[in-house]
Every structure is written in C-alpha cells, then in structure tokens.
GROMACS .gro file of C-alpha atoms in nm:
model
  395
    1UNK     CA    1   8.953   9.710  -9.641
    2UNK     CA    2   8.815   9.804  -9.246
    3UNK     CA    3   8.983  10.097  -9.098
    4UNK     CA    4   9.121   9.957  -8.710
    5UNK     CA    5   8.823  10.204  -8.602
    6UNK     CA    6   8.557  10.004  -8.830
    7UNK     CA    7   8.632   9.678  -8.629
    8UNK     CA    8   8.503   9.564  -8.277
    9UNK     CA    9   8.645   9.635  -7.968
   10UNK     CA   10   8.657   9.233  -7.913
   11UNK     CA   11   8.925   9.204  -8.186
   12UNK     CA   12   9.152   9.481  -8.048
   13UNK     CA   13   9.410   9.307  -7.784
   14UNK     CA   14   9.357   9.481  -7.443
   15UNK     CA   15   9.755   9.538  -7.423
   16UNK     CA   16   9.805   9.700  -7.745
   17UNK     CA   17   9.495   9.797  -7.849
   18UNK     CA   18   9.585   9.654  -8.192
   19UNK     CA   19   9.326   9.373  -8.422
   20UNK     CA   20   9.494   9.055  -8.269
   21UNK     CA   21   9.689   8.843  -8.542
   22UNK     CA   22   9.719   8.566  -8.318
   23UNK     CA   23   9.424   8.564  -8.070
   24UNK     CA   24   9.550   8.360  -7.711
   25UNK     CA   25   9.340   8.290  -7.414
   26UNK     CA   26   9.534   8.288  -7.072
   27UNK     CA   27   9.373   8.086  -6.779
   28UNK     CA   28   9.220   8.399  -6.596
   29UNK     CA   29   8.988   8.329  -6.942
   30UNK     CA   30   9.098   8.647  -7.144
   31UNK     CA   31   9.217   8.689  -7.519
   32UNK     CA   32   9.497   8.900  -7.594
   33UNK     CA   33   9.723   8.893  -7.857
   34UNK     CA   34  10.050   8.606  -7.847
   35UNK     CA   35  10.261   8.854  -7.970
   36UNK     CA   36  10.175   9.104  -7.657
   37UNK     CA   37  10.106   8.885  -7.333
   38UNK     CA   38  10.421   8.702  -7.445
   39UNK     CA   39  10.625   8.995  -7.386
   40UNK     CA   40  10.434   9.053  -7.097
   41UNK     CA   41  10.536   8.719  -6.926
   42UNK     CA   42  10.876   8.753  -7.076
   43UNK     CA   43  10.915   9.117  -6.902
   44UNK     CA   44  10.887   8.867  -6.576
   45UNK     CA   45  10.494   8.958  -6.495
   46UNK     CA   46  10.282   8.655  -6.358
   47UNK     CA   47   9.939   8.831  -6.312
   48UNK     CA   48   9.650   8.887  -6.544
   49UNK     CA   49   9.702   9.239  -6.718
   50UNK     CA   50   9.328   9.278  -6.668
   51UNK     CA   51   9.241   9.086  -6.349
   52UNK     CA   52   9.552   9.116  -6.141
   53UNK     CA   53   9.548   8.755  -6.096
   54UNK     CA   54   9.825   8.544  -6.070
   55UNK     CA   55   9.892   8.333  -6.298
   56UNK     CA   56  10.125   7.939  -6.297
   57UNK     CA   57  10.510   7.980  -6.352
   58UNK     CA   58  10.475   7.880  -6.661
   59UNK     CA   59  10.125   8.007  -6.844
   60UNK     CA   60   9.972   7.821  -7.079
   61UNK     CA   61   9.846   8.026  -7.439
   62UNK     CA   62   9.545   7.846  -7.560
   63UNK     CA   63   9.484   7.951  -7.919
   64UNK     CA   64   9.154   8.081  -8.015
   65UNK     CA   65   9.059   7.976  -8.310
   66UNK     CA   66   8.696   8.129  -8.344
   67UNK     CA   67   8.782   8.458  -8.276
   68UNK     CA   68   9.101   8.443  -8.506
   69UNK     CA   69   8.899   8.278  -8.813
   70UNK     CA   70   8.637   8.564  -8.692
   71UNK     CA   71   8.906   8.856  -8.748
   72UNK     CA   72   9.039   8.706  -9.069
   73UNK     CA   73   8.691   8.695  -9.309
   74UNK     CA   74   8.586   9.005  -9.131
   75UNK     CA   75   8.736   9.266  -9.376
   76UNK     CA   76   8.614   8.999  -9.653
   77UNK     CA   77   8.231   8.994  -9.623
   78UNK     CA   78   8.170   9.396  -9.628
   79UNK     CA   79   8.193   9.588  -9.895
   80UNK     CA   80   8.477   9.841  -9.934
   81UNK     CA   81   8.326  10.124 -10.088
   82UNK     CA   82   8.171  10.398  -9.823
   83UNK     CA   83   7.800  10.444  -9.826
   84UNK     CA   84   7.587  10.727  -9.676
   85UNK     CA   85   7.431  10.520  -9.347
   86UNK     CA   86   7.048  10.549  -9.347
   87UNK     CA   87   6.890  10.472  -9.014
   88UNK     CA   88   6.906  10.143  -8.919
   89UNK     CA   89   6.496  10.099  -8.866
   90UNK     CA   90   6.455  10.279  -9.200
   91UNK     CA   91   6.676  10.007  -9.349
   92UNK     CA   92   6.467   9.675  -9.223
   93UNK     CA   93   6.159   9.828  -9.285
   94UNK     CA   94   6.300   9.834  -9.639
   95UNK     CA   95   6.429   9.444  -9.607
   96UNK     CA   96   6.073   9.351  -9.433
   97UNK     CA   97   5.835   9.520  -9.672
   98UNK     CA   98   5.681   9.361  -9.980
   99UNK     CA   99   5.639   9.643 -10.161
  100UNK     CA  100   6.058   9.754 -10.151
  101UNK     CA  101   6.212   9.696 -10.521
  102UNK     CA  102   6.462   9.434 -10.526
  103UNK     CA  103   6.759   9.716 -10.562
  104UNK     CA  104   6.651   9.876 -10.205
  105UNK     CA  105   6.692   9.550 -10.031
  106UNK     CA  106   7.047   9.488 -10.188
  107UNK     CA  107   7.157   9.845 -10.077
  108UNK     CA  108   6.988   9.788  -9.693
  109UNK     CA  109   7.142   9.433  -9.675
  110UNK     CA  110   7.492   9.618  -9.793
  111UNK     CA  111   7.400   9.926  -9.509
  112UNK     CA  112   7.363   9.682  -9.252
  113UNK     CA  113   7.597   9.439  -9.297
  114UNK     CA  114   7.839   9.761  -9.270
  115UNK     CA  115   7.645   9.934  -8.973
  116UNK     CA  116   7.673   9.589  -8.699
  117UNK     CA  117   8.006   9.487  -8.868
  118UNK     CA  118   8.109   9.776  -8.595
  119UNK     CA  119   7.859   9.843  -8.392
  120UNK     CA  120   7.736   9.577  -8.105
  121UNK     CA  121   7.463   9.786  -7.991
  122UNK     CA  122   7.324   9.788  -8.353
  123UNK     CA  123   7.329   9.399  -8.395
  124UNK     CA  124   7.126   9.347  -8.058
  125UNK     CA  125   6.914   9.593  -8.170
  126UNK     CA  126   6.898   9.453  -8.499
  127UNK     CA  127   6.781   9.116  -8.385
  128UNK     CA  128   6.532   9.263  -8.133
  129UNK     CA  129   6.396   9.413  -8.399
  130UNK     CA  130   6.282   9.101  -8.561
  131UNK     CA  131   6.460   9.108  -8.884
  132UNK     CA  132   6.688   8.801  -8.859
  133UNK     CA  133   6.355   8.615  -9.040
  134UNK     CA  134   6.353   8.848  -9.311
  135UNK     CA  135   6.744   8.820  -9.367
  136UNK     CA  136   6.715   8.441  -9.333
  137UNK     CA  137   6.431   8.435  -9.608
  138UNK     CA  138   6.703   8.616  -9.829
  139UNK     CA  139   6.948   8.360  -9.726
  140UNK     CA  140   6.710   8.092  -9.854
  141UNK     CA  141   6.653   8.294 -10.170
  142UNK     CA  142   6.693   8.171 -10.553
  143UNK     CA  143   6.876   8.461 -10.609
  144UNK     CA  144   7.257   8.425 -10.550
  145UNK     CA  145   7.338   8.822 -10.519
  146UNK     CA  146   7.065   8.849 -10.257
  147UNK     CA  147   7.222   8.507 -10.069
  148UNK     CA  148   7.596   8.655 -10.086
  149UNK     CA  149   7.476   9.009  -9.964
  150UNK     CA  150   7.268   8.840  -9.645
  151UNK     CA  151   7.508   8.587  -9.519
  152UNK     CA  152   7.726   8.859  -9.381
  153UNK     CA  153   7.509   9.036  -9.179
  154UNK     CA  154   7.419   8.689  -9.081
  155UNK     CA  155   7.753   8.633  -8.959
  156UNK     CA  156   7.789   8.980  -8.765
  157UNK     CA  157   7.438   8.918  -8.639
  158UNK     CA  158   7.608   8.563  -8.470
  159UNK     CA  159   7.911   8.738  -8.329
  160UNK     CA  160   7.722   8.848  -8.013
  161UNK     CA  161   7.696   8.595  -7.798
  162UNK     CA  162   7.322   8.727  -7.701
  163UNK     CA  163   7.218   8.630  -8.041
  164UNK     CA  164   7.412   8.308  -8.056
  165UNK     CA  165   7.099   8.063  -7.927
  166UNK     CA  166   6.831   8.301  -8.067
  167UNK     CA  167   7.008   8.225  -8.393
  168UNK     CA  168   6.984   7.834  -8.390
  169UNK     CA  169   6.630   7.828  -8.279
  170UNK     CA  170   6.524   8.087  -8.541
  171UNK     CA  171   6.642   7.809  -8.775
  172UNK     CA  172   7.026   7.920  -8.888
  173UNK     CA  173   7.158   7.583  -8.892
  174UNK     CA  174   6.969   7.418  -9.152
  175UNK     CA  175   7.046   7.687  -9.413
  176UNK     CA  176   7.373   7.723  -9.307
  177UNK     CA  177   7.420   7.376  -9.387
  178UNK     CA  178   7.222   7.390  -9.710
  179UNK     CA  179   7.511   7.705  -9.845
  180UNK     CA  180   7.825   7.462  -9.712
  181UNK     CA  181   7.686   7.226 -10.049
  182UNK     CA  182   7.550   7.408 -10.266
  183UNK     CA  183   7.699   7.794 -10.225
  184UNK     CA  184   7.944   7.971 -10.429
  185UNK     CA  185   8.262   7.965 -10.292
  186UNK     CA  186   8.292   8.293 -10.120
  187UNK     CA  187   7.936   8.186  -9.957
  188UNK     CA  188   8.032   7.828  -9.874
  189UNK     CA  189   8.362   7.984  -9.661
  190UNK     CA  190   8.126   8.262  -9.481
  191UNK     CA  191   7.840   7.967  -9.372
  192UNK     CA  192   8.160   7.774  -9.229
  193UNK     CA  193   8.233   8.086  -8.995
  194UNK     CA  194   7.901   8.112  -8.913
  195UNK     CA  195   7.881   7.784  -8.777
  196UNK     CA  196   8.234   7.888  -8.630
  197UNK     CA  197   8.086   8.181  -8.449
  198UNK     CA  198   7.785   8.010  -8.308
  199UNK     CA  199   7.979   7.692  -8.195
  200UNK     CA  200   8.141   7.919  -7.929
  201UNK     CA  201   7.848   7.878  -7.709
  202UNK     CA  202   7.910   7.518  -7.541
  203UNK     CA  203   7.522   7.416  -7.594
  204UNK     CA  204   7.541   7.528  -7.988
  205UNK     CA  205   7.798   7.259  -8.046
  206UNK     CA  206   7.588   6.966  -7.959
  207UNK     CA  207   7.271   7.152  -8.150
  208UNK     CA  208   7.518   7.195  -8.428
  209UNK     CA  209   7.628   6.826  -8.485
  210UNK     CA  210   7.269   6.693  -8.415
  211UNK     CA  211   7.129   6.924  -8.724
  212UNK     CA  212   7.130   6.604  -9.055
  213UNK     CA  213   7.418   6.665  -9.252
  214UNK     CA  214   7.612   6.957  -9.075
  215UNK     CA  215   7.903   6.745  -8.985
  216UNK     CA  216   7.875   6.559  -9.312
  217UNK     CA  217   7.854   6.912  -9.509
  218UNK     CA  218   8.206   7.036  -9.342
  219UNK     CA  219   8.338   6.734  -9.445
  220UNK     CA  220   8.250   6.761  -9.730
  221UNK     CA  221   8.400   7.118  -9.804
  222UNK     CA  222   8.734   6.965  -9.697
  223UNK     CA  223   8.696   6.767 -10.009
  224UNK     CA  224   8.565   7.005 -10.246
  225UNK     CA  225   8.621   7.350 -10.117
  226UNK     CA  226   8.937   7.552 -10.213
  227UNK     CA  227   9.202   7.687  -9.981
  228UNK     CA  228   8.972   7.945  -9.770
  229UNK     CA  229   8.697   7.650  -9.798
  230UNK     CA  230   8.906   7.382  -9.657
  231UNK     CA  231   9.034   7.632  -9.354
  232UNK     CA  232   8.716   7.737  -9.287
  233UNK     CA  233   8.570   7.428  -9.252
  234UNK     CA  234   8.877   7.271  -9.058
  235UNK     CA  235   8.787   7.582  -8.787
  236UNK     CA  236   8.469   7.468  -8.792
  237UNK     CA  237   8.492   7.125  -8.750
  238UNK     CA  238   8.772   7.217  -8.422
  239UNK     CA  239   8.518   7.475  -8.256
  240UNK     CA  240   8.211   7.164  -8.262
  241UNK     CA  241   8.476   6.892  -8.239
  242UNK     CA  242   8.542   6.973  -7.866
  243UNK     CA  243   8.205   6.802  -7.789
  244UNK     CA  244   8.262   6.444  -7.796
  245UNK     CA  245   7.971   6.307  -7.979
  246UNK     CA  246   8.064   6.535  -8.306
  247UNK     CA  247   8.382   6.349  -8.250
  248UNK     CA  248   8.263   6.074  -8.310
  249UNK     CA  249   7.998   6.188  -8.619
  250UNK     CA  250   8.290   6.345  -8.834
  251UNK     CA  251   8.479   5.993  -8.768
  252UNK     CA  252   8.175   5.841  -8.955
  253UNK     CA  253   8.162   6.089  -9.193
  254UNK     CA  254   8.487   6.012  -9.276
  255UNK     CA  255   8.684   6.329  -9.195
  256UNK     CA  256   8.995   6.166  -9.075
  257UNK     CA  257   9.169   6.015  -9.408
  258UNK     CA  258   9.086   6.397  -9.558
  259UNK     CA  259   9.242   6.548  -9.250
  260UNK     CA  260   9.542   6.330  -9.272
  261UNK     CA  261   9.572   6.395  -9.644
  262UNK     CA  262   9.528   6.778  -9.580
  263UNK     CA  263   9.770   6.828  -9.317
  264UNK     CA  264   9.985   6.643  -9.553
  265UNK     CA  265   9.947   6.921  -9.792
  266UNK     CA  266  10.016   7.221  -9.554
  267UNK     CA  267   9.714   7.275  -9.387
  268UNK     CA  268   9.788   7.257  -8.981
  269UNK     CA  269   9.406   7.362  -8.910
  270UNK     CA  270   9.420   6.990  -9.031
  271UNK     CA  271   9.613   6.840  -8.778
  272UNK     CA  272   9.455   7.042  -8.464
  273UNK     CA  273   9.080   6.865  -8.581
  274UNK     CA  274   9.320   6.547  -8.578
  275UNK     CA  275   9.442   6.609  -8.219
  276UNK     CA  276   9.018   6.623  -8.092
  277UNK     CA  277   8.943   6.337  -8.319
  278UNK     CA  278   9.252   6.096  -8.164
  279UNK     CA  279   9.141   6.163  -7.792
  280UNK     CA  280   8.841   5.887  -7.890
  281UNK     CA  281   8.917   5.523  -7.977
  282UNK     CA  282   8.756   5.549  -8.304
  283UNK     CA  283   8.997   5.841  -8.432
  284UNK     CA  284   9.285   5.636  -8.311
  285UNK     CA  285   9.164   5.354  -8.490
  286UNK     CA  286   9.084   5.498  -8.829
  287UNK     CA  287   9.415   5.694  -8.827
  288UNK     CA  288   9.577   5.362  -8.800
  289UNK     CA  289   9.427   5.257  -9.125
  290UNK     CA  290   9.561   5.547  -9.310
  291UNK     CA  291   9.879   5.420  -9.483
  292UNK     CA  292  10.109   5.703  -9.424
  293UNK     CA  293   9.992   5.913  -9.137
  294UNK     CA  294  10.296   5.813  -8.951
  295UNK     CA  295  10.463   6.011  -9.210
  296UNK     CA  296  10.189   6.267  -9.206
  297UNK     CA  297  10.259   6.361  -8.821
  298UNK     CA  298  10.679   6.356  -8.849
  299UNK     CA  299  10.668   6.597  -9.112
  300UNK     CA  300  10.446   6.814  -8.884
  301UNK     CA  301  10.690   6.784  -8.622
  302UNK     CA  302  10.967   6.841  -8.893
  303UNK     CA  303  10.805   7.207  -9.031
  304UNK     CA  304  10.520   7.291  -8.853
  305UNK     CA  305  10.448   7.614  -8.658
  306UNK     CA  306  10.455   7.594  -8.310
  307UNK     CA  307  10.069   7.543  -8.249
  308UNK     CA  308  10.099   7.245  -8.538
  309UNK     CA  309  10.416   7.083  -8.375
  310UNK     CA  310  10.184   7.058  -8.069
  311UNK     CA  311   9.853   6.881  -8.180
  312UNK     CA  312  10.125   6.659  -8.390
  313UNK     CA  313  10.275   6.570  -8.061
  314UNK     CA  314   9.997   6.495  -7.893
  315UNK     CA  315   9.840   6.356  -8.177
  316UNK     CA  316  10.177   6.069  -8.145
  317UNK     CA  317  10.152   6.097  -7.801
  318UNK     CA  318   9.821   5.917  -7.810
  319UNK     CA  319   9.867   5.677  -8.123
  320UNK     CA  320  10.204   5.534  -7.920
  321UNK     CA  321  10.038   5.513  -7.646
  322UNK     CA  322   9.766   5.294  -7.832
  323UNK     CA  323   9.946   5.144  -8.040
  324UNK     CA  324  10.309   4.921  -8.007
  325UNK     CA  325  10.348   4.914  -8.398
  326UNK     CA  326  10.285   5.317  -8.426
  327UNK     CA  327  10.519   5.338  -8.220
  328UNK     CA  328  10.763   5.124  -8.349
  329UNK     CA  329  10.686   5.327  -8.722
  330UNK     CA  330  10.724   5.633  -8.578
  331UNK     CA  331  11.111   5.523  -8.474
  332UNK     CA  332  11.140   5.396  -8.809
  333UNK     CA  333  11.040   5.764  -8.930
  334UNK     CA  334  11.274   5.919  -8.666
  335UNK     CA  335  11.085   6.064  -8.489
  336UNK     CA  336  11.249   5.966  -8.195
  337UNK     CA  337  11.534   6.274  -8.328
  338UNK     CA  338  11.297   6.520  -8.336
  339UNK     CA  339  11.158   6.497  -8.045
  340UNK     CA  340  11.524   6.464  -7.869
  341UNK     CA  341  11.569   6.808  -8.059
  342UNK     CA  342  11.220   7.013  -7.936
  343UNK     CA  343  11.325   6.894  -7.596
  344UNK     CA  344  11.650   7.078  -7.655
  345UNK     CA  345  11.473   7.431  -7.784
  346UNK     CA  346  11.521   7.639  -7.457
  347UNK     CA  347  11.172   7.859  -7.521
  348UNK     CA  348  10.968   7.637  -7.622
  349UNK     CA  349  10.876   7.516  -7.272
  350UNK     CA  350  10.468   7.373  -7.359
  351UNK     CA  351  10.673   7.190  -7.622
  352UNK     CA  352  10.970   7.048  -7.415
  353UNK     CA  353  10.687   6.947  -7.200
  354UNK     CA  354  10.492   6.764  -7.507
  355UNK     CA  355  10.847   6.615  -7.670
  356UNK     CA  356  10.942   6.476  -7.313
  357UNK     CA  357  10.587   6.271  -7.264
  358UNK     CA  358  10.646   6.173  -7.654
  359UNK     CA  359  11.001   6.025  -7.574
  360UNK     CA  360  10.874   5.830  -7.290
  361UNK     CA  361  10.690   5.642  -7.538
  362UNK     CA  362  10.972   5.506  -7.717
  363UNK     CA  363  11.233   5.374  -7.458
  364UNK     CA  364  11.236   5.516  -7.108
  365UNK     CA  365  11.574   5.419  -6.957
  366UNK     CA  366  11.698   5.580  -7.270
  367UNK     CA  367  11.543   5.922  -7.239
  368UNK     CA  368  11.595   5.908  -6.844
  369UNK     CA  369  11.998   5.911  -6.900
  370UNK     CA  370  11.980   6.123  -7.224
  371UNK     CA  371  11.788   6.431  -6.982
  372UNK     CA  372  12.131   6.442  -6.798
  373UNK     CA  373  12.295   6.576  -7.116
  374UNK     CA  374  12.067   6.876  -7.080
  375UNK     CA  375  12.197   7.226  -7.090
  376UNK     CA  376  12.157   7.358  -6.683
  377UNK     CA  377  12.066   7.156  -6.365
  378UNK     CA  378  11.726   7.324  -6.383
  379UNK     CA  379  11.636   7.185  -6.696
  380UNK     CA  380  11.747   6.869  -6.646
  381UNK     CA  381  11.546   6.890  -6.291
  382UNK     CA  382  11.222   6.983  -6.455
  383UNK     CA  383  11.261   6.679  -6.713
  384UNK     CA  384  11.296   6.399  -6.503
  385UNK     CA  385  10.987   6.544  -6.302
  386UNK     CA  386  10.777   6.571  -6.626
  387UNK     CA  387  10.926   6.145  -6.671
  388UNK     CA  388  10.823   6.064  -6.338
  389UNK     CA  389  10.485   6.214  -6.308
  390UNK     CA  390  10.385   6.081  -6.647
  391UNK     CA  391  10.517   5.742  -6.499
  392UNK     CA  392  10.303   5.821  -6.178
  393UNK     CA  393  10.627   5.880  -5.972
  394UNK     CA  394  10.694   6.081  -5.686
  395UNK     CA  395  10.856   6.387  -5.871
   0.00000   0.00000   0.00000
C-alpha cells in the first residue's frame, strides 16, 4: 500500500495535511477535506483557510467526486513491492524500442507507473517526452499483462490537468472505451477512472459522450461489472453527466432503470447520476416508468448518508414538482414523515433547506403552520423564508 509520502500533494487536505477521505470543494473553489473545513466553520471561521475570503453564513460543501474516486484506486493500480528506480528516459527508451524483450517493458511500465504515481513533474515530463503513443500501443495490445500494467500509468499520466486534452486527441477515448467491454475486471474499473479523471476538464465531457459507445459502455458496466465496476462507472457517468447532452445519451442508453435498481441495492453513487439525469424532462419521464422508484428514493431518504439523502431529495423535489401522481405516491410511501423529520435535524442545515422545498410539494398551508412547532424563533424564521422564496414571496 502507498506510504502518505508516495501520494500527491493534490490528495493531501491543505488543513491537515492528511490524503482526504472525503474530498469537499468550498465556493472560493478549493478541496479540503469534510472532516477538516467542517471544524473549521464550526470553530465560527467564515473565510477561505487559503484565500482569506469570506465565505456565505452558511457554506455550501460540494462533494468531489473525481478527486475522491481518484484517491481511492490510487493505492490499487501500483504495485506494492519496492523497485530500484532507473531513470525515467532510460525507462521509455526501453518501452519505445523494438528491440527491448518483452520482460524489460513489463518492469519499465511497473517503474513508471510508480515514478508519476508521485511525482507531477515526472508525468509532464513523461508526456513531453512522447511516450503516451507507445503506452497506448500497449494498451491496445493482445496481451492482457501488458494491458493491466499500462492502464495505470495511463491513469497517472491523466491526473494532470496539462495532459488532460493532449490525452483525448492522442486517441485515449476510444481504447478506453474498448477496456470498459471487453477488460478484466480490475482493467474495466481503472478505464472508468480514467474517463473520471479526464472528464474534469469541462471540454473533455462533451468529447467524452460524443466518442460511439462511451456512454453506452458505462452503462453497460453498471450491468455487468461487480461492486468496484458499478462505482466506478456510476463516478463516471456523474463527472460527464454534468453536460447536458450526455444527459440525455445515458437516458437512451438506458441508464436510468439500472440506476434506480442500483441505488435500490445500496449503491448512492446511483442516486447522485439520478439527481443530473432528473434535471431533463426525459430523466423525469423514464423514472416515472420505473415501477417502484418511488420506493427507491424513500428508502434513500430513510438510510442514506448525508450526500445520498440530498440527490434523493432533490431527485423528489423535481419528480413532485413534475408530476401530481409522484407526488401523491410519495405521501402514500410517507415520505411526507421523513421529510418533517430532516427538517427537524438541527445540523443538517443544506438538508433542512432541501426537506423544506420537498414539503412544499405536498400541502403548503400544512407545512406553513407545522414550521411554528420548530425548536427556536430563528429556525422557525429561516423556514418560512426558505417557503416564501420558493413560493416567490417577499421573505
């Protein structure tokens, strides 16, 4: 397993200096760890720690998902064993030459997968060095050994964001999306995160779901692929999903009966793709086919984390909103009760926010006198603003 010194700086939270388990952005547009800028805000501190901006009253923690699938393969796709380091030009002239035995290139694959796993200067060098063609011809090899040992130096190649165009237009994509079908498992999960990593450039996502069969492939991995499979590909499908038109392409694929059936099953990466697909007409429409996903969505809001009770929220914020008979099954499947109980958790304020909108959906009056049984004036106070603005009322 990496050593914390083996890793990037970019996974270490800038508070604690620790590999971020839970990887938040903050609106001044920097990651730290949940666990850390939350007891930074709760010590009473409304600035960046970094910029020395301030920050709202109430600061929003935007997950990111990337970066956290990023940190959780990386100690999978390097070996554990040490290695004497070579230099790194000694090792691609080894991958690039004809003559090098088929041993040598497993052993400079293995070298520099370990050498840019933590070292950024050695992946830009790397790639100006030309051998991303020579590592993509071993990606596109017969050989499965040579395949599993170059997709993750493919994948620490792609974490710079430098590299993250280069990449596409040298071609990545399409054999990328050729390992998502026909890969071994560990393979299958590693392409997934590479599509993950690249997809964090805004013009990569549109690329991405424009390639044949990329969208279609990730769906497909929901279906087939085992538990890291299925997350991976969920990740993937949120980090290209925030572009509109893939939206719309893993609706046609057919993505959101396996979604609905996988969040059913535990997996909440699940219900977050859900939450991008329902903000177009067509995801609202094909959830309404699926027999159940009222179901689906309560018992998200019934055991879910805090980051699943959210999409699920919003997911039902939207479906009521669209729908009179959703709504009128989701009261049927109490979830009117649940959301009269997140309103009621006192730290939970993105999701008092989120339960209060959800509410309004079911009987307004009703909620409007049930927020005077709130615990303090202030709470009650920042209710009925949250019921008139959504209303379009003078708070």
């Amino acid at each position: 397993m990496a050593t914390q010194t083996q890793l990037p700086d970019d996974f270490k939270c800038p508070i604690s200096l620790e590999v971020m388990s839970d990887p938040v952005i903050l609106s001044s547009g920097h990651t730290f760890d949940r666990a850390s800028i939350q007891r930074w805000l709760d010590s009473g501190h409304r600035t960046c720690p970094i910029t020395k901006l301030p920050l709202p009253e109430h600061p929003c923690l935007i997950p990111n998902h990337a970066l956290r699938s990023l940190i959780s393969n990386y100690t999978l796709v390097t070996p554990s064993k040490s290695q004497p380091c070579s230099h790194p030009q000694t090792l691609v002239s080894a991958l690039t030459s004809p003559s090098s035995a088929i041993g040598t290139k497993l052993d400079s694959l293995t070298l520099l997968a370990r050498l840019t796993k933590r070292d950024s200067s050695a992946r830009r060098k790397l790639t100006e060095s030309g051998a991303v063609p020579a590592v993509l011809k071993f990606i596109d090899s017969e050989d499965p050994v040579l395949q599993e040992k170059a997709l993750p130096l493919l994948l620490n190649l792609s974490l710079d964001d430098d590299n993250k165009v280069g990449l596409v237009a040298e071609g990545v994509i399409n054999r990328v999306v050729k390992i998502l079908s026909v890969g071994s498992p560990d393979c299958r999960a590693i392409a997934a995160t590479v599509i993950t990593s690249l997809a964090v450039v805004e013009v990569n996502k549109a690329t991405i779901g424009e390639y044949p069969d990329a969208i279609r492939a990730l769906v497909g991995l929901l279906i087939a692929g085992k538990g890291r499979e299925k997350k991976e590909a969920a990740t993937a499908l949120y980090a290209i999903c925030s572009y509109a038109d893939n939206r719309r392409r893993a609706i046609e694929c057919g993505a959101v009966p396996i979604l609905i059936g996988l969040s059913e099953s535990g997996l909440e990466r699940a219900m977050e793709v859900l939450g991008l697909l329902v903000k177009c007409k067509e995801g609202r429409e094909e959830m309404m086919k699926v027999n159940g996903c009222v179901k689906v969505v309560a018992e998200v809001l019934r055991k879910g984390s805090s980051r699943g009770v959210q999409y699920g929220l919003f997911t039902l914020n939207c479906l009521c909103n669209y729908s009179e008979s959703f709504c009128l099954e989701a009261r049927n499947e109490g979830v009117l009760e649940i959301c009269m109980g997140l309103v009621e958790e006192e730290n939970e304020k993105i999701k008092r926010r989120d339960a209060v909108i959800a509410l309004l959906e079911f009987d307004v009056d009703k909620q409007m006198c049930w927020l005077n049984r709130w615990r303090s004036p202030q709470q009650q106070t920042e209710g009925e603003v949250i019921v008139k603005q959504s209303f379009g009322m003078e708070a």
